[in-house]
């Protein structure tokens, strides 16, 4: 039977208590306020996380926790709010520990922001959290990048379309066309715009005093990046956004439902998949 409320914030505490008797799954969306050019609002990533999370909640018939609206971008244009990856990762871990104490066991983390620094730090931080807190051994934590389940979105990455461009603009045209300002759409100077398509991280300026790989570099945003759009927003359409959403919800929903079933079975049988250590002498790669 479908839930009356999918947002946990819309529930009363007795309703959450009753929910936990039959379902221990919860979705945790996160994102941040970040520049998305002159044609999209600062909350694009937040909308990405919330719209996909609500769609998944209806497929999984589960609750969605309040969206965490702070993480790390690295961009420095006005309106972008950066939180250090370790601060953000620790907060996500404490949220999971709090929910786990209540009885939740399946945690589906849905990032609306694709920054590699946040994603890599968060995944390793959560691995260590489970390592140091054995009580979480029965918790399944999935860091579910929504673009992983959309062949269309992934193909756009291959076509050098990334931030605030064709995919994200299309999703906003589908979800919230009233906030899209296509008449104000602009790009950086052609040479800069092309560099950002070839290498999205090229908005960063990395400097050091020496050539030694042991030195920690100083990072800032290159001064020639005035807009920061990485791709082809002029090619966006609401139809493409709808297609991406449908792929994310169908393929992502199928994968998560199977993962939850597998985790439930593993908890009953006690069986676990044993992983290889993934390479020796990792210290030499730092």
mmCIF file of C-alpha atoms in Angstrom:
data_model
loop_
_atom_site.group_PDB
_atom_site.id
_atom_site.type_symbol
_atom_site.label_atom_id
_atom_site.label_comp_id
_atom_site.label_asym_id
_atom_site.label_seq_id
_atom_site.Cartn_x
_atom_site.Cartn_y
_atom_site.Cartn_z
ATOM 1 C CA UNK A 1 0.000 0.000 0.000
ATOM 2 C CA UNK A 2 1.339 3.442 -0.960
ATOM 3 C CA UNK A 3 2.475 5.685 1.874
ATOM 4 C CA UNK A 4 0.358 8.675 2.824
ATOM 5 C CA UNK A 5 3.495 10.789 3.191
ATOM 6 C CA UNK A 6 6.852 10.276 1.458
ATOM 7 C CA UNK A 7 8.634 13.183 3.112
ATOM 8 C CA UNK A 8 9.645 12.234 6.621
ATOM 9 C CA UNK A 9 9.100 15.864 7.663
ATOM 10 C CA UNK A 10 5.401 15.507 6.791
ATOM 11 C CA UNK A 11 5.046 12.575 9.195
ATOM 12 C CA UNK A 12 4.396 12.570 12.915
ATOM 13 C CA UNK A 13 6.723 10.555 15.123
ATOM 14 C CA UNK A 14 4.094 7.808 15.700
ATOM 15 C CA UNK A 15 3.785 7.488 11.917
ATOM 16 C CA UNK A 16 7.544 7.033 11.551
ATOM 17 C CA UNK A 17 7.476 4.474 14.383
ATOM 18 C CA UNK A 18 4.720 2.548 12.601
ATOM 19 C CA UNK A 19 6.570 2.773 9.273
ATOM 20 C CA UNK A 20 9.683 1.189 10.781
ATOM 21 C CA UNK A 21 7.737 -1.942 11.702
ATOM 22 C CA UNK A 22 7.581 -2.955 8.039
ATOM 23 C CA UNK A 23 10.104 -0.770 6.176
ATOM 24 C CA UNK A 24 13.607 0.304 7.208
ATOM 25 C CA UNK A 25 14.594 2.175 4.037
ATOM 26 C CA UNK A 26 15.184 5.917 3.820
ATOM 27 C CA UNK A 27 16.504 8.202 1.078
ATOM 28 C CA UNK A 28 19.014 10.913 2.018
ATOM 29 C CA UNK A 29 19.247 13.702 -0.602
ATOM 30 C CA UNK A 30 22.062 16.242 -0.533
ATOM 31 C CA UNK A 31 23.195 19.178 -2.651
ATOM 32 C CA UNK A 32 24.198 22.845 -2.278
ATOM 33 C CA UNK A 33 23.707 26.397 -3.433
ATOM 34 C CA UNK A 34 26.016 26.788 -6.446
ATOM 35 C CA UNK A 35 26.302 28.959 -9.538
ATOM 36 C CA UNK A 36 24.765 27.445 -12.653
ATOM 37 C CA UNK A 37 25.396 30.198 -15.138
ATOM 38 C CA UNK A 38 23.142 33.182 -15.794
ATOM 39 C CA UNK A 39 20.211 31.066 -16.983
ATOM 40 C CA UNK A 40 19.659 28.698 -14.029
ATOM 41 C CA UNK A 41 19.029 29.368 -10.319
ATOM 42 C CA UNK A 42 21.473 28.579 -7.540
ATOM 43 C CA UNK A 43 19.366 25.660 -6.305
ATOM 44 C CA UNK A 44 19.673 23.458 -9.422
ATOM 45 C CA UNK A 45 21.508 20.700 -7.539
ATOM 46 C CA UNK A 46 18.989 20.844 -4.686
ATOM 47 C CA UNK A 47 16.158 20.402 -7.188
ATOM 48 C CA UNK A 48 18.056 17.515 -8.825
ATOM 49 C CA UNK A 49 18.306 15.721 -5.476
ATOM 50 C CA UNK A 50 14.756 16.422 -4.330
ATOM 51 C CA UNK A 51 12.872 15.624 -7.540
ATOM 52 C CA UNK A 52 14.760 12.360 -8.106
ATOM 53 C CA UNK A 53 14.477 11.393 -4.427
ATOM 54 C CA UNK A 54 10.705 11.896 -4.418
ATOM 55 C CA UNK A 55 10.379 9.883 -7.633
ATOM 56 C CA UNK A 56 12.474 7.072 -6.157
ATOM 57 C CA UNK A 57 10.510 7.189 -2.896
ATOM 58 C CA UNK A 58 7.306 6.497 -4.802
ATOM 59 C CA UNK A 59 8.956 3.577 -6.617
ATOM 60 C CA UNK A 60 10.445 2.160 -3.415
ATOM 61 C CA UNK A 61 7.461 3.171 -1.246
ATOM 62 C CA UNK A 62 9.834 4.634 1.323
ATOM 63 C CA UNK A 63 10.548 7.827 3.234
ATOM 64 C CA UNK A 64 12.782 10.739 2.198
ATOM 65 C CA UNK A 65 14.821 12.496 4.885
ATOM 66 C CA UNK A 66 15.216 16.300 4.869
ATOM 67 C CA UNK A 67 17.611 17.432 2.145
ATOM 68 C CA UNK A 68 21.093 18.392 3.318
ATOM 69 C CA UNK A 69 21.736 21.623 1.414
ATOM 70 C CA UNK A 70 25.450 22.024 2.107
ATOM 71 C CA UNK A 71 28.454 20.289 0.564
ATOM 72 C CA UNK A 72 31.634 21.220 -1.354
ATOM 73 C CA UNK A 73 31.645 22.791 -4.818
ATOM 74 C CA UNK A 74 35.057 24.411 -5.209
ATOM 75 C CA UNK A 75 33.565 27.128 -7.399
ATOM 76 C CA UNK A 76 33.956 30.661 -6.072
ATOM 77 C CA UNK A 77 31.356 32.698 -7.976
ATOM 78 C CA UNK A 78 28.769 34.597 -5.877
ATOM 79 C CA UNK A 79 25.987 32.454 -4.406
ATOM 80 C CA UNK A 80 28.096 29.313 -4.129
ATOM 81 C CA UNK A 81 28.337 28.101 -0.521
ATOM 82 C CA UNK A 82 31.246 25.737 0.119
ATOM 83 C CA UNK A 83 31.491 23.387 3.085
ATOM 84 C CA UNK A 84 34.708 21.406 3.508
ATOM 85 C CA UNK A 85 34.320 17.754 2.414
ATOM 86 C CA UNK A 86 35.334 16.425 5.835
ATOM 87 C CA UNK A 87 32.716 18.606 7.582
ATOM 88 C CA UNK A 88 30.034 17.520 5.122
ATOM 89 C CA UNK A 89 31.022 13.834 5.279
ATOM 90 C CA UNK A 90 31.040 13.800 9.083
ATOM 91 C CA UNK A 91 27.566 15.346 9.130
ATOM 92 C CA UNK A 92 26.181 12.711 6.734
ATOM 93 C CA UNK A 93 27.720 10.006 8.902
ATOM 94 C CA UNK A 94 26.122 11.399 12.053
ATOM 95 C CA UNK A 95 22.742 11.634 10.314
ATOM 96 C CA UNK A 96 23.024 7.949 9.379
ATOM 97 C CA UNK A 97 24.015 6.994 12.930
ATOM 98 C CA UNK A 98 21.011 8.888 14.310
ATOM 99 C CA UNK A 99 18.584 7.255 11.883
ATOM 100 C CA UNK A 100 20.146 3.842 12.469
ATOM 101 C CA UNK A 101 19.494 4.148 16.207
ATOM 102 C CA UNK A 102 15.806 4.618 15.356
ATOM 103 C CA UNK A 103 15.717 1.407 13.326
ATOM 104 C CA UNK A 104 16.522 2.401 9.737
ATOM 105 C CA UNK A 105 18.776 -0.091 7.969
ATOM 106 C CA UNK A 106 18.845 0.837 4.248
ATOM 107 C CA UNK A 107 20.275 4.269 3.458
ATOM 108 C CA UNK A 108 20.013 5.506 -0.130
ATOM 109 C CA UNK A 109 22.143 8.640 -0.499
ATOM 110 C CA UNK A 110 21.120 10.708 -3.535
ATOM 111 C CA UNK A 111 23.553 13.497 -4.466
ATOM 112 C CA UNK A 112 22.207 16.300 -6.611
ATOM 113 C CA UNK A 113 25.746 17.663 -6.986
ATOM 114 C CA UNK A 114 28.431 15.775 -8.891
ATOM 115 C CA UNK A 115 31.609 17.215 -7.398
ATOM 116 C CA UNK A 116 34.249 14.493 -7.326
ATOM 117 C CA UNK A 117 35.853 15.857 -4.148
ATOM 118 C CA UNK A 118 32.593 15.458 -2.197
ATOM 119 C CA UNK A 119 31.752 12.056 -3.655
ATOM 120 C CA UNK A 120 35.179 10.500 -3.101
ATOM 121 C CA UNK A 121 35.543 11.903 0.408
ATOM 122 C CA UNK A 122 32.025 10.887 1.408
ATOM 123 C CA UNK A 123 32.348 7.295 0.230
ATOM 124 C CA UNK A 124 35.661 6.743 2.008
ATOM 125 C CA UNK A 125 34.419 8.541 5.123
ATOM 126 C CA UNK A 126 31.364 6.280 5.309
ATOM 127 C CA UNK A 127 33.520 3.186 4.795
ATOM 128 C CA UNK A 128 35.620 4.213 7.796
ATOM 129 C CA UNK A 129 32.492 5.077 9.790
ATOM 130 C CA UNK A 130 31.231 1.514 9.340
ATOM 131 C CA UNK A 131 34.724 0.247 10.159
ATOM 132 C CA UNK A 132 34.836 2.088 13.504
ATOM 133 C CA UNK A 133 31.179 1.571 14.423
ATOM 134 C CA UNK A 134 30.414 -2.168 14.264
ATOM 135 C CA UNK A 135 26.772 -1.441 15.140
ATOM 136 C CA UNK A 136 26.435 -0.291 11.521
ATOM 137 C CA UNK A 137 27.414 -3.713 10.177
ATOM 138 C CA UNK A 138 23.740 -4.427 9.456
ATOM 139 C CA UNK A 139 23.313 -1.106 7.625
ATOM 140 C CA UNK A 140 23.413 -0.958 3.838
ATOM 141 C CA UNK A 141 24.573 2.436 2.598
ATOM 142 C CA UNK A 142 24.247 3.156 -1.126
ATOM 143 C CA UNK A 143 25.798 6.300 -2.592
ATOM 144 C CA UNK A 144 23.529 6.429 -5.615
ATOM 145 C CA UNK A 145 24.689 8.882 -8.255
ATOM 146 C CA UNK A 146 21.526 9.490 -10.251
ATOM 147 C CA UNK A 147 23.370 9.932 -13.552
ATOM 148 C CA UNK A 148 24.737 6.394 -13.249
ATOM 149 C CA UNK A 149 21.291 5.066 -14.157
ATOM 150 C CA UNK A 150 20.624 7.274 -17.187
ATOM 151 C CA UNK A 151 22.341 6.130 -20.402
ATOM 152 C CA UNK A 152 21.284 9.426 -21.951
ATOM 153 C CA UNK A 153 22.939 11.500 -19.224
ATOM 154 C CA UNK A 154 26.083 9.364 -19.331
ATOM 155 C CA UNK A 155 26.271 9.820 -23.111
ATOM 156 C CA UNK A 156 26.172 13.583 -22.592
ATOM 157 C CA UNK A 157 29.253 13.284 -20.358
ATOM 158 C CA UNK A 158 30.994 11.568 -23.286
ATOM 159 C CA UNK A 159 29.926 14.512 -25.453
ATOM 160 C CA UNK A 160 31.621 16.939 -23.031
ATOM 161 C CA UNK A 161 28.399 18.226 -21.507
ATOM 162 C CA UNK A 162 28.707 18.692 -17.757
ATOM 163 C CA UNK A 163 27.826 21.543 -15.420
ATOM 164 C CA UNK A 164 24.769 23.791 -15.969
ATOM 165 C CA UNK A 165 24.553 22.573 -19.534
ATOM 166 C CA UNK A 166 22.296 20.372 -21.675
ATOM 167 C CA UNK A 167 21.384 17.755 -19.037
ATOM 168 C CA UNK A 168 20.800 20.022 -16.045
ATOM 169 C CA UNK A 169 19.047 22.695 -18.098
ATOM 170 C CA UNK A 170 16.781 20.035 -19.634
ATOM 171 C CA UNK A 171 15.872 18.663 -16.206
ATOM 172 C CA UNK A 172 14.947 22.140 -14.963
ATOM 173 C CA UNK A 173 12.907 22.810 -18.119
ATOM 174 C CA UNK A 174 11.029 19.583 -17.318
ATOM 175 C CA UNK A 175 10.649 20.100 -13.557
ATOM 176 C CA UNK A 176 10.538 23.863 -13.070
ATOM 177 C CA UNK A 177 10.437 25.750 -16.382
ATOM 178 C CA UNK A 178 9.385 28.929 -14.589
ATOM 179 C CA UNK A 179 12.884 29.324 -13.049
ATOM 180 C CA UNK A 180 14.877 28.866 -16.295
ATOM 181 C CA UNK A 181 16.054 32.082 -17.977
ATOM 182 C CA UNK A 182 17.078 30.896 -21.444
ATOM 183 C CA UNK A 183 17.027 34.500 -22.678
ATOM 184 C CA UNK A 184 19.911 35.224 -20.270
ATOM 185 C CA UNK A 185 21.942 32.139 -21.185
ATOM 186 C CA UNK A 186 25.579 32.977 -21.832
ATOM 187 C CA UNK A 187 28.949 31.227 -21.883
ATOM 188 C CA UNK A 188 32.523 32.145 -21.062
ATOM 189 C CA UNK A 189 34.828 33.381 -23.809
ATOM 190 C CA UNK A 190 35.036 30.685 -26.550
ATOM 191 C CA UNK A 191 38.528 29.528 -25.621
ATOM 192 C CA UNK A 192 37.592 29.234 -21.932
ATOM 193 C CA UNK A 193 34.233 27.567 -22.649
ATOM 194 C CA UNK A 194 35.949 24.942 -24.818
ATOM 195 C CA UNK A 195 38.624 24.320 -22.185
ATOM 196 C CA UNK A 196 35.910 23.713 -19.576
ATOM 197 C CA UNK A 197 34.235 21.181 -21.887
ATOM 198 C CA UNK A 198 37.519 19.368 -22.478
ATOM 199 C CA UNK A 199 38.388 19.344 -18.761
ATOM 200 C CA UNK A 200 35.704 20.391 -16.236
ATOM 201 C CA UNK A 201 38.341 20.686 -13.500
ATOM 202 C CA UNK A 202 40.232 23.293 -15.534
ATOM 203 C CA UNK A 203 38.320 26.007 -13.704
ATOM 204 C CA UNK A 204 40.869 25.348 -10.945
ATOM 205 C CA UNK A 205 44.249 27.076 -10.766
ATOM 206 C CA UNK A 206 46.743 24.904 -8.886
ATOM 207 C CA UNK A 207 50.020 26.462 -7.787
ATOM 208 C CA UNK A 208 53.025 25.290 -5.781
ATOM 209 C CA UNK A 209 56.450 26.491 -4.696
ATOM 210 C CA UNK A 210 58.283 23.363 -5.861
ATOM 211 C CA UNK A 211 58.064 20.493 -8.348
ATOM 212 C CA UNK A 212 57.987 17.944 -5.516
ATOM 213 C CA UNK A 213 54.864 15.736 -5.678
ATOM 214 C CA UNK A 214 54.874 15.744 -1.880
ATOM 215 C CA UNK A 215 53.873 19.428 -1.743
ATOM 216 C CA UNK A 216 50.215 20.311 -1.122
ATOM 217 C CA UNK A 217 49.208 22.737 -3.865
ATOM 218 C CA UNK A 218 47.352 26.026 -3.461
ATOM 219 C CA UNK A 219 44.020 25.923 -5.336
ATOM 220 C CA UNK A 220 41.825 28.791 -6.484
ATOM 221 C CA UNK A 221 39.393 29.525 -9.325
ATOM 222 C CA UNK A 222 40.975 30.774 -12.550
ATOM 223 C CA UNK A 223 40.216 34.433 -13.114
ATOM 224 C CA UNK A 224 39.187 33.853 -16.741
ATOM 225 C CA UNK A 225 36.195 31.747 -15.604
ATOM 226 C CA UNK A 226 33.393 34.306 -15.382
ATOM 227 C CA UNK A 227 30.327 32.067 -16.026
ATOM 228 C CA UNK A 228 31.377 28.449 -15.407
ATOM 229 C CA UNK A 229 28.952 26.641 -17.732
ATOM 230 C CA UNK A 230 30.517 23.411 -19.000
ATOM 231 C CA UNK A 231 28.740 22.151 -22.092
ATOM 232 C CA UNK A 232 25.889 23.083 -24.404
ATOM 233 C CA UNK A 233 22.854 24.485 -22.557
ATOM 234 C CA UNK A 234 21.435 25.941 -25.780
ATOM 235 C CA UNK A 235 20.611 22.362 -26.870
ATOM 236 C CA UNK A 236 18.425 21.659 -23.819
ATOM 237 C CA UNK A 237 14.752 20.675 -23.942
ATOM 238 C CA UNK A 238 12.033 19.642 -21.508
ATOM 239 C CA UNK A 239 11.580 16.414 -23.511
ATOM 240 C CA UNK A 240 15.211 15.449 -22.880
ATOM 241 C CA UNK A 241 14.800 16.224 -19.186
ATOM 242 C CA UNK A 242 11.760 13.953 -18.996
ATOM 243 C CA UNK A 243 13.701 11.160 -20.718
ATOM 244 C CA UNK A 244 16.610 11.474 -18.264
ATOM 245 C CA UNK A 245 14.239 11.453 -15.282
ATOM 246 C CA UNK A 246 12.405 8.353 -16.531
ATOM 247 C CA UNK A 247 15.679 6.477 -17.027
ATOM 248 C CA UNK A 248 16.945 7.432 -13.561
ATOM 249 C CA UNK A 249 13.734 6.325 -11.867
ATOM 250 C CA UNK A 250 13.233 3.103 -13.859
ATOM 251 C CA UNK A 251 16.803 1.773 -13.954
ATOM 252 C CA UNK A 252 17.824 3.276 -10.613
ATOM 253 C CA UNK A 253 14.655 2.076 -8.934
ATOM 254 C CA UNK A 254 15.138 -1.449 -10.264
ATOM 255 C CA UNK A 255 18.754 -1.569 -9.052
ATOM 256 C CA UNK A 256 17.927 -0.230 -5.586
ATOM 257 C CA UNK A 257 14.953 -2.569 -5.105
ATOM 258 C CA UNK A 258 17.210 -5.529 -5.913
ATOM 259 C CA UNK A 259 19.907 -4.216 -3.565
ATOM 260 C CA UNK A 260 17.421 -3.906 -0.706
ATOM 261 C CA UNK A 261 16.168 -7.453 -1.325
ATOM 262 C CA UNK A 262 19.740 -8.766 -1.443
ATOM 263 C CA UNK A 263 20.621 -6.945 1.793
ATOM 264 C CA UNK A 264 17.546 -8.338 3.550
ATOM 265 C CA UNK A 265 18.472 -11.864 2.453
ATOM 266 C CA UNK A 266 22.093 -11.396 3.553
ATOM 267 C CA UNK A 267 20.975 -10.220 6.996
ATOM 268 C CA UNK A 268 18.906 -13.398 7.376
ATOM 269 C CA UNK A 269 21.601 -15.800 6.194
ATOM 270 C CA UNK A 270 24.639 -13.988 7.571
ATOM 271 C CA UNK A 271 26.400 -14.314 4.198
ATOM 272 C CA UNK A 272 28.571 -11.444 2.949
ATOM 273 C CA UNK A 273 30.512 -10.750 -0.233
ATOM 274 C CA UNK A 274 34.241 -10.646 0.542
ATOM 275 C CA UNK A 275 36.171 -8.027 -1.441
ATOM 276 C CA UNK A 276 39.789 -8.044 -2.515
ATOM 277 C CA UNK A 277 41.908 -5.345 -0.880
ATOM 278 C CA UNK A 278 42.249 -3.645 -4.267
ATOM 279 C CA UNK A 279 46.000 -3.322 -4.561
ATOM 280 C CA UNK A 280 48.972 -3.565 -2.241
ATOM 281 C CA UNK A 281 51.226 -0.889 -0.762
ATOM 282 C CA UNK A 282 48.657 1.873 -1.230
ATOM 283 C CA UNK A 283 50.930 4.162 0.776
ATOM 284 C CA UNK A 284 53.227 4.404 -2.240
ATOM 285 C CA UNK A 285 50.491 5.962 -4.361
ATOM 286 C CA UNK A 286 49.913 8.978 -2.046
#
